[in-house]
Every structure is written in structure tokens, then in C-alpha cells.
Tab-separated table of C-alpha atoms in Angstrom:
chain	number	residue	atom	x	y	z
A	1	MET	CA	14.682	-1.225	-90.381
A	2	ASP	CA	12.238	1.621	-89.568
A	3	ASN	CA	9.747	-1.008	-88.828
A	4	SER	CA	11.838	-2.601	-86.210
A	5	HIS	CA	13.120	1.090	-85.197
A	6	ARG	CA	9.877	1.878	-84.387
A	7	ASP	CA	9.483	-1.702	-82.419
A	8	ILE	CA	12.473	-0.641	-80.488
A	9	GLN	CA	11.067	2.753	-79.392
A	10	VAL	CA	7.757	1.349	-78.510
A	11	TRP	CA	9.425	-1.404	-76.366
A	12	LEU	CA	11.738	1.154	-75.131
A	13	LYS	CA	8.796	3.652	-74.110
A	14	GLU	CA	6.720	0.405	-72.724
A	15	TYR	CA	9.758	-0.579	-70.847
A	16	ILE	CA	10.100	3.199	-69.162
A	17	GLU	CA	6.760	3.228	-68.566
A	18	TYR	CA	6.817	-0.126	-66.179
A	19	ILE	CA	9.900	1.117	-64.821
A	20	THR	CA	8.175	4.625	-63.816
A	21	ASN	CA	5.277	2.668	-62.463
A	22	SER	CA	7.251	0.331	-60.546
A	23	VAL	CA	8.977	3.035	-59.019
A	24	SER	CA	5.778	4.878	-58.305
A	25	ARG	CA	4.021	1.731	-56.478
A	26	ASN	CA	7.527	1.004	-54.614
A	27	ALA	CA	7.190	4.886	-53.510
A	28	ASN	CA	3.986	4.505	-52.708
A	29	TYR	CA	4.529	1.381	-50.920
A	30	LEU	CA	7.573	2.903	-49.072
A	31	GLU	CA	5.405	5.848	-48.101
A	32	THR	CA	3.020	3.219	-46.465
A	33	LEU	CA	5.924	1.426	-44.755
A	34	THR	CA	7.087	4.454	-43.511
A	35	VAL	CA	3.804	5.486	-41.941
A	36	VAL	CA	3.322	2.337	-40.519
A	37	ILE	CA	6.760	2.239	-38.864
A	38	GLU	CA	6.122	5.460	-37.181
A	39	GLU	CA	3.012	4.354	-35.594
A	40	LEU	CA	4.608	1.416	-34.732
A	41	LYS	CA	7.320	3.169	-32.537
A	42	LYS	CA	4.419	5.530	-31.210
A	43	LEU	CA	3.008	2.601	-29.966
A	44	ARG	CA	6.678	0.971	-28.493
A	45	THR	CA	6.733	4.166	-26.780
A	46	ASP	CA	3.034	4.351	-25.511
A	47	ILE	CA	3.660	0.533	-24.506
A	48	GLN	CA	7.164	1.341	-22.641
A	49	ARG	CA	5.500	4.439	-20.584
A	50	ASP	CA	2.436	1.811	-19.614
A	51	ILE	CA	4.844	-0.654	-18.770
A	52	THR	CA	7.102	2.138	-16.445
A	53	GLU	CA	3.896	3.015	-15.185
A	54	ASN	CA	2.694	-0.220	-14.347
A	55	GLU	CA	5.935	-1.273	-12.619
A	56	GLU	CA	5.549	1.951	-10.572
A	57	GLN	CA	1.869	0.862	-9.603
A	58	LEU	CA	3.179	-2.703	-8.746
A	59	LYS	CA	5.939	-1.403	-6.758
A	60	SER	CA	3.800	0.876	-5.000
A	61	SER	CA	1.261	-1.794	-4.497
A	62	LYS	CA	3.762	-4.480	-2.760
A	63	GLU	CA	5.015	-1.203	-0.445
A	64	LYS	CA	1.140	-0.609	0.596
A	65	LEU	CA	1.112	-4.775	1.141
A	66	SER	CA	4.159	-4.873	3.076
A	67	ASN	CA	3.026	-1.766	5.134
A	68	ILE	CA	-0.087	-3.575	5.664
A	69	ASN	CA	1.370	-7.118	6.482
A	70	ARG	CA	3.860	-4.961	9.093
A	71	SER	CA	0.737	-2.958	10.236
A	72	LYS	CA	-1.011	-6.578	10.815
A	73	GLU	CA	2.004	-8.088	12.784
A	74	LYS	CA	2.063	-4.792	14.773
A	75	LEU	CA	-1.675	-5.081	15.749
A	76	LEU	CA	-1.339	-8.634	16.772
A	77	ASN	CA	1.391	-7.838	18.938
A	78	MET	CA	-0.266	-5.234	20.317
A	79	ARG	CA	-3.104	-7.110	21.168
A	80	ASP	CA	-1.315	-9.935	22.987
A	81	GLU	CA	0.125	-6.821	24.934
A	82	VAL	CA	-3.215	-5.655	25.858
A	83	GLN	CA	-4.522	-9.551	26.725
A	84	ILE	CA	-1.221	-9.913	28.922
A	85	CYS	CA	-2.125	-6.325	30.907
A	86	LYS	CA	-6.331	-7.497	31.306
A	87	LEU	CA	-4.807	-11.007	32.570
A	88	LEU	CA	-2.225	-9.352	35.029
A	89	THR	CA	-4.031	-6.651	36.171
A	90	ASN	CA	-7.724	-7.953	36.312
A	91	THR	CA	-8.578	-5.075	33.970
A	92	THR	CA	-11.642	-5.129	31.336
A	93	PHE	CA	-11.387	-2.638	28.346
A	94	THR	CA	-14.107	-0.983	26.649
A	95	TYR	CA	-13.474	0.426	23.636
A	96	LYS	CA	-15.631	3.433	21.397
A	97	ALA	CA	-14.354	5.295	18.607
A	98	SER	CA	-13.028	8.258	20.335
A	99	SER	CA	-12.348	6.782	23.974
A	100	ILE	CA	-11.207	3.899	25.894
A	101	GLY	CA	-12.880	2.719	29.355
A	102	GLY	CA	-13.518	-0.169	31.407
A	103	TYR	CA	-12.855	-0.771	35.110
A	104	THR	CA	-10.016	-2.849	37.137
A	105	VAL	CA	-10.443	-4.946	39.965
A	106	GLY	CA	-8.153	-5.306	42.900
A	107	ALA	CA	-7.099	-8.868	43.203
A	108	ASN	CA	-8.262	-9.635	46.682
A	109	SER	CA	-10.988	-6.833	46.966
A	110	LYS	CA	-14.509	-6.433	45.440
A	111	LYS	CA	-13.737	-2.612	44.930
A	112	ARG	CA	-13.813	-1.735	41.216
A	113	GLU	CA	-12.440	1.526	39.755
A	114	PHE	CA	-13.735	2.805	36.935
A	115	PHE	CA	-12.038	4.827	34.016
A	116	GLU	CA	-13.001	6.623	30.780
A	117	MET	CA	-10.718	8.809	28.777
A	118	ASN	CA	-11.119	10.755	25.809
A	119	VAL	CA	-7.971	9.219	22.920
A	120	LYS	CA	-7.994	12.539	21.243
A	121	GLU	CA	-7.356	14.576	24.425
A	122	PHE	CA	-5.032	12.232	26.293
A	123	SER	CA	-1.494	11.220	24.846
A	124	LYS	CA	-0.550	7.566	25.038
A	125	ASP	CA	1.716	8.150	27.628
A	126	GLU	CA	-0.986	10.176	29.502
A	127	ILE	CA	-3.540	7.232	29.090
A	128	ILE	CA	-0.686	4.676	30.647
A	129	ASN	CA	0.053	6.893	33.331
A	130	ASN	CA	-3.884	6.987	33.877
A	131	LEU	CA	-4.375	3.192	33.680
A	132	TYR	CA	-1.159	3.069	36.038
A	133	ASN	CA	-2.460	5.079	38.871
A	134	CYS	CA	-6.043	3.368	38.608
A	135	LEU	CA	-4.431	0.333	39.128
A	136	ALA	CA	-2.332	1.790	42.233
A	137	GLU	CA	-5.893	2.766	43.692
A	138	VAL	CA	-7.419	-0.554	43.523
A	139	SER	CA	-4.301	-2.706	44.093
A	140	SER	CA	-3.763	0.001	47.659
A	141	THR	CA	-6.872	-1.174	49.210
A	142	THR	CA	-5.684	-4.888	49.342
A	143	LYS	CA	-2.404	-4.817	51.150
A	144	GLY	CA	-0.018	-7.469	49.965
A	145	SER	CA	-2.292	-8.961	46.707
A	146	ASP	CA	-0.566	-9.997	43.829
A	147	THR	CA	-1.624	-7.079	42.096
A	148	ASN	CA	0.293	-4.404	44.145
A	149	LYS	CA	3.479	-6.857	44.129
A	150	ARG	CA	2.934	-6.612	40.664
A	151	LEU	CA	2.313	-2.887	40.463
A	152	ASN	CA	5.675	-2.441	42.777
A	153	ASN	CA	7.670	-3.739	39.580
A	154	LEU	CA	5.782	-1.302	37.147
A	155	GLU	CA	6.464	2.585	37.288
A	156	PRO	CA	4.601	4.961	35.021
A	157	VAL	CA	5.815	6.038	31.935
């Protein structure tokens, strides 16, 4: 029995070592998993932050694009208005970065009235009033002209 008792002790000792080693391996594996889980949580947080930032940038870009499209539409409308003004008043415009100029011609006369205005010095209303006065001056020399009739229906701003 002594031998069998010794065999059981050896077996128990080996079994305890096996279990201790298994627990140590599992603890190490659990530690590694914990580190990986923390890294994944941090990565998830970073990705969520990036998604939020990208969504905000996308929203901002969509707003800018919408504003650009509205500006293009307004610009097209303004271009049409300028074309109508040019056709109705026999006015030719010259545009520079800091000024608007040109001349207007009466419908039945060869008189030209030249104008040039610094857009930084005049308000939009002043520019419109000056153009109106310029047109009125040219049309006043051609009584009964189409331009004069058209101007009678207009008023300065």
C-alpha cells in the first residue's frame, strides 16, 4: 500500500500542477483578452467620434453646396435682369473689379450718356438711382421715344 499511496500522491501532485498551470494559462489568456477588449472599446470610441465628425462635415458640405446652388440660381436671375435692363434701355455695361460703367443711348438719338461708379463708394440703391438718372437724361432729349415712355413707368429706388 505504501507504493500505491505514493502513486496516488504523485498523481495528485501532478494533477494539482496541471490544474495550477491551466488556471495560470487561463488567467494569462483572460488578461490578454481584457487588454484586447479595452483596445477594441477605444477603437470603437475613436470610430464613433470619426463618424460623428464626418457626419458633421457632410452636413456642412451639403449646406455649402445648397448655398452655392442657390447663389448660382440667384446669379442666373440677376443675369437675366441685367439682360432685360440692357435690352429695354439700350445700355451697355462694362464691369471691373471695383467699378461698373458703360453708356446708354436714347432710342431715337445718337446721344450717349457715359457713366462709371465705384461699387465700393456707392450703395446698390445709389447705383440704381444714378443709372436711372443717366437713362432719364438720354431719353429727355428724345421726346416721345420708347425709352422715355418706358422711363415714365419707372421710378428711382
